[in-house]
Coordinates of C-alpha atoms in Angstrom, one line a residue:
M1 CA 32.6 -12.3 -0.4
V2 CA 28.9 -11.8 -1.3
T3 CA 27.1 -14.6 -3.2
I4 CA 23.8 -13.9 -5.0
K5 CA 21.4 -16.8 -5.3
Q6 CA 18.2 -16.8 -7.3
V7 CA 15.1 -18.1 -5.5
Q8 CA 14.2 -21.4 -7.1
S9 CA 12.3 -23.5 -4.6
K10 CA 9.5 -23.1 -2.0
S11 CA 12.2 -23.4 0.7
D12 CA 14.2 -20.5 -0.9
L13 CA 11.0 -18.4 -1.1
K14 CA 10.3 -19.0 2.5
T15 CA 13.9 -17.9 3.3
F16 CA 13.3 -14.8 1.2
V17 CA 10.1 -14.0 3.1
K18 CA 11.6 -14.7 6.6
F19 CA 14.8 -12.7 6.2
P20 CA 13.3 -9.4 7.6
F21 CA 12.3 -11.3 10.7
S22 CA 15.9 -11.6 11.7
L23 CA 16.9 -8.2 10.3
Y24 CA 14.3 -6.4 12.4
K25 CA 14.2 -8.7 15.4
G26 CA 13.3 -6.7 18.5
S27 CA 12.3 -3.6 16.6
P28 CA 9.2 -1.9 18.2
Y29 CA 8.4 -0.3 14.8
W30 CA 8.6 -3.1 12.2
V31 CA 5.3 -4.9 11.4
P32 CA 5.8 -8.5 10.2
P33 CA 3.6 -9.9 7.5
I34 CA 1.8 -13.2 7.8
I35 CA 4.3 -15.6 6.2
K36 CA 1.7 -17.7 4.5
D37 CA 0.0 -14.7 2.9
E38 CA 3.3 -13.2 1.8
M39 CA 4.4 -16.5 0.1
E40 CA 1.1 -16.7 -1.7
S41 CA 1.4 -13.2 -3.0
F42 CA 4.6 -14.3 -4.8
D43 CA 3.0 -17.5 -6.2
P44 CA 2.1 -17.1 -10.0
E45 CA -0.6 -19.7 -9.6
K46 CA -2.3 -17.7 -6.8
N47 CA -1.7 -14.1 -7.5
P48 CA -3.3 -12.9 -10.8
V49 CA -0.9 -10.0 -11.1
F50 CA 1.5 -12.4 -12.7
Q51 CA -0.7 -12.6 -15.8
N52 CA 0.7 -9.1 -16.6
A53 CA 3.9 -9.1 -14.7
E54 CA 6.9 -11.2 -13.8
A55 CA 9.3 -11.3 -10.9
T56 CA 12.6 -12.8 -10.1
F57 CA 13.7 -13.1 -6.5
F58 CA 17.3 -13.0 -5.2
L59 CA 19.0 -13.7 -1.9
A60 CA 22.4 -12.4 -0.9
Y61 CA 24.7 -14.6 1.2
R62 CA 27.9 -14.0 3.1
E63 CA 29.6 -17.0 4.7
N64 CA 26.3 -19.1 4.2
K65 CA 24.2 -16.5 6.0
V66 CA 21.5 -14.5 4.4
V67 CA 22.4 -10.8 4.4
G68 CA 19.9 -9.4 1.9
R69 CA 17.1 -9.9 -0.6
I70 CA 15.4 -8.2 -3.6
A71 CA 12.6 -8.8 -6.1
A72 CA 13.2 -7.7 -9.7
I73 CA 9.8 -6.9 -11.3
I74 CA 8.5 -6.1 -14.7
N75 CA 4.9 -4.9 -15.1
W76 CA 4.1 -5.4 -18.7
L77 CA 1.0 -3.3 -18.6
E78 CA 3.3 -0.4 -17.6
V79 CA 5.9 -1.2 -20.2
K80 CA 3.7 -2.0 -23.2
D81 CA 0.5 0.0 -22.6
Q82 CA 2.1 3.1 -21.0
G83 CA 5.4 3.0 -22.8
L84 CA 7.4 3.3 -19.6
K85 CA 10.5 1.2 -20.0
K86 CA 10.8 0.7 -16.3
M87 CA 12.5 -2.1 -14.4
R88 CA 10.8 -2.3 -10.9
F89 CA 12.3 -3.6 -7.8
G90 CA 10.9 -4.1 -4.3
W91 CA 11.1 -6.2 -1.1
F92 CA 14.7 -4.8 -0.9
D93 CA 16.2 -5.5 2.5
F94 CA 19.9 -5.7 3.4
V95 CA 22.4 -5.5 6.2
D96 CA 24.4 -2.3 6.4
D97 CA 27.0 -3.4 3.8
L98 CA 27.4 -1.5 0.5
E99 CA 28.7 -4.6 -1.2
V100 CA 25.5 -6.5 -0.4
S101 CA 23.1 -3.8 -1.6
E102 CA 25.2 -3.2 -4.8
A103 CA 25.3 -6.9 -5.6
L104 CA 21.5 -7.2 -5.3
L105 CA 20.8 -4.1 -7.4
D106 CA 23.2 -5.3 -10.1
K107 CA 20.9 -8.4 -10.5
V108 CA 18.0 -6.1 -11.2
K109 CA 20.1 -4.1 -13.6
E110 CA 21.0 -7.2 -15.5
I111 CA 17.4 -8.2 -16.1
G112 CA 16.5 -4.6 -17.1
L113 CA 19.2 -4.6 -19.7
Q114 CA 18.2 -8.0 -20.9
Y115 CA 14.7 -6.6 -21.8
H116 CA 16.1 -3.3 -23.1
L117 CA 14.4 -1.3 -20.4
E118 CA 15.7 2.3 -19.8
Y119 CA 15.7 2.8 -16.0
M120 CA 15.0 1.0 -12.7
E121 CA 12.9 2.4 -9.9
G122 CA 12.2 1.2 -6.4
P123 CA 11.3 0.1 -3.9
V124 CA 7.8 -0.6 -5.5
G125 CA 5.6 -3.6 -5.7
F126 CA 3.7 -5.1 -8.7
S127 CA 0.9 -2.5 -8.8
N128 CA -0.5 0.6 -7.1
L129 CA -2.1 -1.6 -4.3
D130 CA 1.3 -2.9 -3.2
K131 CA 3.7 -1.3 -0.8
V132 CA 5.8 1.6 -2.0
G133 CA 8.8 3.6 -1.0
V134 CA 11.8 3.5 1.3
L135 CA 11.2 5.3 4.6
I136 CA 13.4 8.4 4.9
E137 CA 11.7 10.1 7.9
G138 CA 9.6 8.7 10.8
F139 CA 11.7 5.7 11.9
D140 CA 10.3 6.1 15.4
H141 CA 6.7 5.5 14.3
I142 CA 5.2 2.0 14.1
G143 CA 4.7 0.7 10.5
T144 CA 1.4 -0.6 9.0
M145 CA 0.5 -3.8 7.3
I146 CA 0.4 -1.9 4.0
T147 CA 3.8 -0.1 4.2
W148 CA 7.4 -1.2 4.4
Y149 CA 9.6 -0.3 7.4
N150 CA 13.4 0.0 7.0
H151 CA 16.5 0.9 8.9
P152 CA 17.7 4.6 8.5
Y153 CA 20.8 3.5 6.6
Y154 CA 18.8 2.4 3.5
Q155 CA 18.7 5.9 2.1
S156 CA 22.4 6.3 2.1
H157 CA 22.9 3.1 0.2
Y158 CA 20.6 4.2 -2.6
E159 CA 22.4 7.5 -2.9
H160 CA 25.8 5.9 -2.7
H161 CA 24.9 3.7 -5.6
G162 CA 24.0 6.6 -7.8
F163 CA 20.2 6.5 -7.4
V164 CA 18.3 9.8 -7.4
K165 CA 14.8 10.7 -6.0
E166 CA 12.0 9.8 -8.3
K167 CA 8.9 10.2 -6.2
E168 CA 8.2 11.3 -2.7
Y169 CA 5.3 10.1 -0.5
L170 CA 3.9 11.6 2.6
E171 CA 2.2 9.8 5.4
N172 CA -0.1 11.9 7.6
K173 CA -2.3 11.3 10.7
F174 CA -4.8 13.2 12.6
L175 CA -6.9 12.8 15.7
A176 CA -10.4 11.6 15.0
V177 CA -11.8 14.4 17.2
K178 CA -10.3 16.9 14.6
A179 CA -12.9 15.7 12.1
D180 CA -15.3 18.3 13.5
P181 CA -18.7 17.8 12.0
K182 CA -19.2 21.6 11.9
L183 CA -16.7 21.5 8.9
F184 CA -18.8 19.3 6.7
A185 CA -22.3 18.6 8.2
K186 CA -23.9 21.6 6.4
A187 CA -21.9 21.0 3.2
N188 CA -23.0 17.4 3.3
M189 CA -26.7 18.4 3.0
L190 CA -26.0 21.0 0.4
I191 CA -23.9 18.8 -1.8
K192 CA -26.4 16.0 -1.7
Q193 CA -29.3 18.3 -2.7
R194 CA -27.3 20.1 -5.4
Y195 CA -26.2 16.9 -7.2
G196 CA -28.9 14.5 -6.2
L197 CA -26.4 12.3 -4.3
K198 CA -26.9 9.9 -1.3
E199 CA -24.6 7.9 1.0
M200 CA -24.5 4.2 1.3
N201 CA -23.5 2.4 4.5
F202 CA -23.1 -1.3 5.1
Q203 CA -23.6 -3.8 7.9
K204 CA -22.6 -7.0 6.1
S205 CA -19.8 -7.9 3.7
S206 CA -22.4 -9.6 1.4
E207 CA -24.0 -6.2 0.9
I208 CA -20.8 -4.8 -0.5
M209 CA -19.8 -7.6 -2.9
P210 CA -22.1 -6.6 -5.7
W211 CA -20.5 -3.1 -5.8
V212 CA -16.8 -4.1 -5.6
D213 CA -16.2 -4.2 -9.4
K214 CA -17.7 -0.8 -9.8
M215 CA -15.6 0.4 -6.9
F216 CA -12.4 -0.7 -8.6
D217 CA -13.5 0.8 -11.9
L218 CA -14.0 4.1 -10.1
F219 CA -10.5 3.7 -8.5
N220 CA -9.0 3.3 -12.0
E221 CA -10.8 6.4 -13.2
S222 CA -9.9 8.5 -10.2
Y223 CA -6.2 8.0 -10.4
A224 CA -5.7 7.5 -14.2
K225 CA -3.8 10.8 -14.6
L226 CA -1.2 10.2 -11.9
S227 CA 2.2 9.5 -13.3
S228 CA 2.7 6.3 -11.4
F229 CA -0.7 4.7 -11.9
V230 CA -1.1 1.2 -13.3
R231 CA -4.8 0.2 -13.7
I232 CA -6.3 -2.8 -11.8
T233 CA -7.3 -5.6 -14.2
D234 CA -10.6 -7.5 -14.0
I235 CA -8.9 -10.7 -12.7
Q236 CA -7.1 -8.6 -10.0
K237 CA -10.5 -7.3 -8.9
E238 CA -11.6 -10.8 -8.3
Y239 CA -8.4 -11.6 -6.3
F240 CA -8.7 -8.5 -4.1
K241 CA -12.4 -9.1 -3.6
K242 CA -11.9 -12.6 -2.3
K243 CA -8.7 -11.8 -0.3
Y244 CA -9.5 -8.5 1.4
I245 CA -13.1 -7.3 1.3
S246 CA -14.5 -9.9 3.6
F247 CA -11.8 -9.0 6.2
I248 CA -12.6 -5.3 6.3
N249 CA -15.3 -4.1 8.7
P250 CA -18.3 -3.4 6.4
E251 CA -19.2 -0.3 8.4
Y252 CA -15.7 1.1 7.4
I253 CA -16.7 1.1 3.7
K254 CA -18.6 4.2 2.5
F255 CA -20.1 4.8 -0.9
V256 CA -21.8 7.8 -2.5
V257 CA -24.1 7.3 -5.4
D258 CA -26.2 9.5 -7.7
A259 CA -29.9 9.4 -8.4
E260 CA -29.4 6.5 -10.8
D261 CA -27.3 4.6 -8.3
N262 CA -24.1 5.2 -10.2
L263 CA -21.1 5.1 -7.9
V264 CA -19.4 8.5 -7.8
A265 CA -17.2 8.2 -4.7
F266 CA -16.0 5.6 -2.2
A267 CA -13.7 5.3 0.8
I268 CA -12.3 2.3 2.6
V269 CA -10.9 2.5 6.1
M270 CA -9.2 -0.4 7.9
P271 CA -8.6 -0.9 11.6
S272 CA -4.9 -0.9 12.4
F273 CA -3.5 -4.4 12.6
S274 CA 0.0 -3.3 13.4
R275 CA 0.2 -4.4 17.1
A276 CA -1.8 -7.6 16.4
L277 CA 0.7 -8.5 13.6
Q278 CA 3.6 -8.0 15.9
K279 CA 2.0 -10.3 18.4
A280 CA 1.3 -12.9 15.7
N281 CA 4.9 -12.7 14.5
G282 CA 4.2 -14.1 11.0
K283 CA 1.8 -16.9 12.0
L284 CA -2.0 -17.1 12.1
F285 CA -2.0 -20.1 14.4
P286 CA -2.3 -21.0 17.1
T287 CA -2.9 -17.4 18.5
G288 CA -2.3 -15.0 15.7
I289 CA -5.8 -15.1 14.3
F290 CA -7.2 -14.1 17.6
H291 CA -5.0 -11.1 17.8
L292 CA -6.1 -10.0 14.4
L293 CA -9.8 -10.6 15.1
S294 CA -9.5 -8.6 18.3
A295 CA -7.9 -5.7 16.4
K296 CA -10.6 -5.8 13.8
K297 CA -13.2 -5.4 16.5
N298 CA -11.4 -3.2 19.0
S299 CA -8.6 -1.1 17.4
K300 CA -8.8 2.6 18.2
D301 CA -6.5 3.4 15.3
V302 CA -7.8 3.3 11.7
I303 CA -6.1 3.6 8.3
F304 CA -7.6 5.4 5.4
Y305 CA -6.7 2.7 2.8
L306 CA -8.4 3.8 -0.4
I307 CA -10.5 6.7 -1.5
G308 CA -11.8 7.4 -5.0
I309 CA -13.9 10.1 -6.6
H310 CA -15.2 10.2 -10.1
P311 CA -13.3 12.9 -12.1
S312 CA -16.5 14.8 -12.9
Y313 CA -17.2 15.1 -9.1
Q314 CA -13.8 16.0 -8.0
N315 CA -13.5 19.4 -6.3
K316 CA -17.2 19.5 -5.7
G317 CA -17.3 18.7 -2.0
V318 CA -18.4 15.1 -2.3
T319 CA -15.9 14.1 0.4
S320 CA -18.1 16.0 2.9
I321 CA -20.7 13.2 2.5
I322 CA -18.0 10.6 3.2
F323 CA -16.5 12.4 6.2
N324 CA -19.9 12.9 7.7
E325 CA -20.6 9.2 7.6
F326 CA -17.2 8.3 9.0
Y327 CA -17.6 10.8 11.8
H328 CA -20.6 9.0 13.2
T329 CA -19.0 5.6 12.7
F330 CA -15.8 6.6 14.4
K331 CA -17.6 8.2 17.3
K332 CA -19.6 5.0 17.8
K333 CA -16.4 2.9 17.7
G334 CA -14.4 5.1 19.9
V335 CA -11.7 5.7 17.2
V336 CA -8.8 7.9 18.4
N337 CA -6.3 8.1 15.5
C338 CA -6.8 8.3 11.8
I339 CA -3.7 7.4 9.7
R340 CA -3.4 7.9 5.9
T341 CA -1.6 5.6 3.5
P342 CA 1.4 7.1 1.6
E343 CA 0.2 9.8 -0.8
L344 CA 2.2 11.3 -3.6
E345 CA 3.8 14.6 -2.8
E346 CA 2.6 15.9 -6.1
N347 CA -1.0 15.1 -5.3
V348 CA -2.0 18.5 -4.1
A349 CA -5.7 17.8 -4.4
I350 CA -5.6 15.0 -1.8
R351 CA -3.8 17.2 0.7
Q352 CA -6.4 20.0 0.2
M353 CA -9.1 17.4 1.0
W354 CA -7.7 16.8 4.5
K355 CA -6.4 20.3 5.4
H356 CA -9.2 21.1 7.9
F357 CA -8.4 18.1 10.1
D358 CA -5.0 19.5 11.2
P359 CA -3.0 16.6 9.8
V360 CA 0.6 15.9 10.9
T361 CA 3.1 14.5 8.4
H362 CA 4.8 11.8 10.6
K363 CA 6.6 9.8 7.8
R364 CA 8.2 10.4 4.4
R365 CA 9.2 7.8 1.9
R366 CA 10.7 7.8 -1.6
T367 CA 11.3 5.8 -4.6
Y368 CA 14.7 6.0 -6.2
R369 CA 15.6 5.9 -9.9
K370 CA 18.7 5.1 -11.9
D371 CA 19.1 4.9 -15.6
L372 CA 20.2 1.6 -17.1

């Protein structure tokens, strides 16, 4: 018999966060989160996303042993501003037992019906900067700190319970040497001259901070037309600024501005922390922090985390300026592999942007939907 328990205490929440550590124990591909950071992200007093969203967390037990977990989420900006009557769910992990996965999904359904929502979709997080999608291909590739990893049987559980594909995401990678400067060096100069643009590079995080709000504003403008997009609020900007910007290598953040210093494009790349997080195994201390700092300085794999281009400059070759700057940075750092975060299958423009680098799709993931 499966028993579902709502997370009520800090101890329960820690159990929720730690469940995947046992589910994926020994996996060479699963990347554990830092337990403290994960718990703080679920704390309404620390994560400002809860000003416009709410979440209920559930654990599944069989014979007093945890066998599954799920977060039931409502993003009120999505529901009220966009008119999407969607019940979100994420952080959905379970043993290979259909009774367990069904019981957890039923709890999400109950909440959705309570608020008169029309359908449920997952796995997704609170916003567009959270993890998204269940892995359906690429199980033999290591995960990243910004994606979920899961066992191959997950897909069959969704489909058995009557869920259908909602969105598909592609993850691509390419060798840094494929970013041949011949492809964009000339275009870089022409585009800058034609539109009066210039690049901005940074050496210190303090130099970036005055630009961060403008960067998130541009991010909102860049992706506003995508069907799944939920804008980043002002208070979330402050949260992300404090939590993440100072941890990203400043030389891995590139801006493009016009003659009046208006931001027209940006890109953020992160060193891969996957191996370091596996060594840390959920804890910063006593040694985890050193593994992370070493990866920040020495990782030869990088992840293209965010890229944004003002709508009036899209399809005008502005990315040639960004790629030209990254080429020189990567060459200096000895970067070998460039990995892209999940991109919507429907986002043809983003794929066109990368086509000259011979990218390889090494993972696919999906969100699934079911009417309530």
